[in-house]
Backbone as JSON, one array per atom type, in Angstrom:
{
  "sequence": "MAIQDLIQRGTRWRIGSSERIKVWGDAWLLDEDNPTVVTPCIEGMEGTMVNSLILPNARWNFALIDTYSLAEIEI",
  "N": [[42.65, 64.47, 60.74], [45.12, 64.79, 62.05], [46.77, 66.05, 60.16], [45.52, 68.53, 59.93], [45.98, 69.55, 62.53], [48.78, 69.71, 62.46], [49.17, 71.63, 60.45], [47.91, 73.86, 61.64], [49.57, 74.27, 63.86], [51.96, 74.9, 62.65], [51.67, 77.16, 61.12], [51.35, 80.67, 60.5], [49.69, 83.82, 60.46], [49.72, 86.72, 58.41], [49.97, 89.86, 59.85], [49.01, 92.32, 58.77], [46.48, 94.71, 58.53], [45.51, 94.23, 61.01], [42.92, 94.2, 61.96], [41.21, 92.07, 62.4], [42.3, 90.43, 64.25], [42.49, 89.09, 67.38], [43.65, 90.38, 70.49], [43.85, 88.78, 72.78], [43.92, 85.34, 72.64], [44.3, 84.82, 69.86], [46.98, 83.68, 67.74], [49.51, 85.69, 67.34], [51.89, 86.84, 68.07], [55.51, 87.25, 67.82], [57.03, 85.28, 69.06], [57.87, 82.03, 68.66], [57.52, 79.8, 70.31], [55.57, 80.6, 72.07], [53.12, 82.01, 70.85], [50.85, 83.41, 71.58], [49.17, 85.85, 73.63], [49.78, 85.62, 77.02], [49.24, 86.96, 79.29], [46.71, 87.49, 81.64], [43.42, 88.09, 80.45], [41.76, 91.18, 80.59], [38.74, 91.79, 82.23], [35.95, 92.16, 80.16], [37.4, 92.9, 77.97], [37.76, 90.97, 76.1], [37.26, 90.87, 73.33], [39.06, 92.62, 72.2], [40.94, 94.0, 69.58], [44.07, 93.64, 67.83], [44.73, 95.88, 66.31], [43.87, 97.99, 67.87], [45.93, 98.5, 69.54], [47.75, 99.87, 68.12], [48.97, 102.93, 66.96], [47.82, 105.66, 64.78], [50.1, 106.39, 63.31], [51.39, 104.06, 62.81], [52.83, 103.0, 64.92], [53.43, 101.32, 68.06], [51.02, 101.67, 70.66], [52.16, 102.62, 73.38], [51.25, 103.5, 75.91], [48.72, 102.31, 76.18], [49.4, 99.6, 75.94], [50.99, 99.31, 78.22], [49.02, 99.75, 80.15], [47.49, 97.44, 79.89], [49.39, 95.67, 80.7], [50.95, 94.07, 78.95], [53.39, 92.28, 78.63], [54.42, 90.47, 76.83], [54.55, 91.49, 74.29], [56.84, 92.36, 71.92], [58.53, 95.23, 71.81]],
  "CA": [[42.75, 65.4, 61.86], [46.52, 65.03, 62.36], [47.29, 67.04, 59.21], [44.96, 69.83, 60.32], [46.73, 69.98, 63.72], [50.13, 70.07, 62.02], [49.06, 72.9, 59.73], [47.59, 74.92, 62.59], [50.73, 74.54, 64.71], [53.1, 75.37, 61.87], [51.38, 78.32, 60.28], [51.05, 81.97, 61.1], [49.13, 84.71, 59.47], [50.33, 88.03, 58.31], [49.15, 90.77, 60.64], [48.32, 93.27, 57.9], [45.86, 95.84, 59.23], [45.25, 93.7, 62.36], [41.53, 94.49, 62.34], [40.46, 90.86, 62.73], [43.14, 89.6, 65.12], [42.23, 89.39, 68.79], [44.83, 90.47, 71.36], [43.82, 87.57, 73.6], [43.36, 84.16, 72.01], [44.86, 84.55, 68.54], [48.44, 83.54, 67.7], [50.02, 86.79, 66.51], [53.18, 87.32, 68.56], [56.67, 86.7, 67.12], [57.6, 84.17, 69.82], [57.4, 80.78, 68.08], [57.12, 78.88, 71.37], [54.39, 81.12, 72.75], [52.65, 83.07, 69.96], [49.64, 84.07, 72.08], [49.33, 86.63, 74.86], [49.45, 84.81, 78.19], [48.76, 87.86, 80.33], [45.27, 87.3, 81.76], [42.57, 89.08, 79.8], [41.02, 92.08, 81.46], [37.3, 91.58, 82.06], [35.3, 93.04, 79.2], [38.31, 93.21, 76.87], [37.97, 89.73, 75.36], [37.19, 91.09, 71.89], [39.98, 93.68, 71.78], [41.73, 93.65, 68.41], [45.45, 94.11, 67.82], [44.82, 97.23, 65.74], [43.62, 99.0, 68.9], [47.21, 98.75, 70.21], [48.62, 100.55, 67.17], [48.6, 104.32, 66.69], [47.68, 105.97, 63.34], [51.41, 106.5, 62.67], [51.87, 102.68, 62.7], [53.69, 102.66, 66.06], [52.7, 100.76, 69.18], [50.45, 102.59, 71.65], [52.82, 102.17, 74.62], [50.42, 103.79, 77.08], [47.68, 101.29, 76.25], [50.07, 98.33, 76.2], [51.36, 99.33, 79.65], [47.77, 99.62, 80.91], [47.11, 96.03, 79.84], [50.53, 94.89, 81.18], [51.23, 93.07, 77.93], [54.84, 92.14, 78.58], [54.8, 89.57, 75.75], [54.7, 92.22, 73.03], [58.21, 92.84, 71.74], [58.48, 96.58, 71.27]],
  "C": [[44.21, 65.73, 62.17], [47.12, 66.07, 61.44], [46.78, 68.43, 59.57], [45.7, 70.39, 61.54], [48.12, 70.46, 63.34], [50.12, 71.42, 61.31], [48.81, 74.04, 60.69], [48.79, 75.26, 63.47], [51.87, 75.18, 63.94], [52.84, 76.6, 61.03], [51.11, 79.55, 61.12], [50.39, 82.81, 60.03], [49.88, 86.02, 59.48], [49.41, 89.01, 59.01], [48.39, 91.74, 59.77], [47.76, 94.43, 58.7], [45.49, 95.47, 60.67], [43.84, 93.95, 62.86], [40.75, 93.26, 62.78], [41.24, 89.92, 63.65], [42.94, 90.02, 66.56], [43.53, 89.4, 69.58], [44.93, 89.19, 72.18], [43.18, 86.44, 72.81], [43.92, 83.83, 70.65], [46.39, 84.5, 68.61], [49.02, 84.59, 66.76], [51.37, 87.32, 66.95], [54.33, 86.63, 67.83], [57.28, 85.48, 67.8], [57.03, 82.84, 69.31], [56.91, 79.79, 69.14], [55.84, 79.31, 72.07], [53.82, 82.29, 71.95], [51.37, 83.78, 70.41], [49.95, 84.83, 73.36], [48.9, 85.76, 76.03], [49.04, 85.66, 79.39], [47.25, 87.68, 80.44], [44.49, 88.46, 81.13], [41.82, 89.9, 80.84], [39.53, 91.88, 81.18], [36.71, 92.63, 81.13], [36.16, 93.38, 77.99], [38.56, 92.01, 75.95], [38.0, 89.93, 73.85], [38.13, 92.16, 71.37], [40.85, 93.2, 70.63], [43.11, 94.29, 68.47], [45.55, 95.54, 67.29], [44.54, 98.32, 66.76], [44.9, 99.33, 69.68], [48.18, 99.54, 69.34], [48.08, 101.95, 66.89], [48.47, 104.56, 65.18], [49.02, 106.08, 62.6], [52.12, 105.14, 62.58], [52.86, 102.3, 63.81], [52.8, 102.1, 67.18], [52.2, 101.87, 70.1], [50.97, 102.13, 73.02], [51.96, 102.39, 75.85], [49.35, 102.71, 77.26], [48.29, 99.92, 76.57], [50.47, 98.23, 77.67], [50.13, 99.15, 80.54], [47.35, 98.16, 81.0], [48.19, 95.12, 80.42], [50.87, 93.75, 80.23], [52.73, 92.94, 77.71], [55.3, 91.29, 77.4], [55.09, 90.3, 74.44], [56.11, 92.78, 72.96], [58.17, 94.2, 71.06], [59.84, 97.24, 71.34]]
}
């Protein structure tokens, strides 16, 4: 069990298309000390995926990020 914990704490995944990475709950932020979004999840948005925050031109959807008040996202 200790090895599994060590691996989970020391690894990150590559975002890629971000279709399977949840905004709330998954470790996807660049901050090594706090790789998960700590902003409280909006009711009904628990399953929101990171790709919903990205526009077709591969840029962040600032309007949506501001709506969610996701200050943790480095943009």
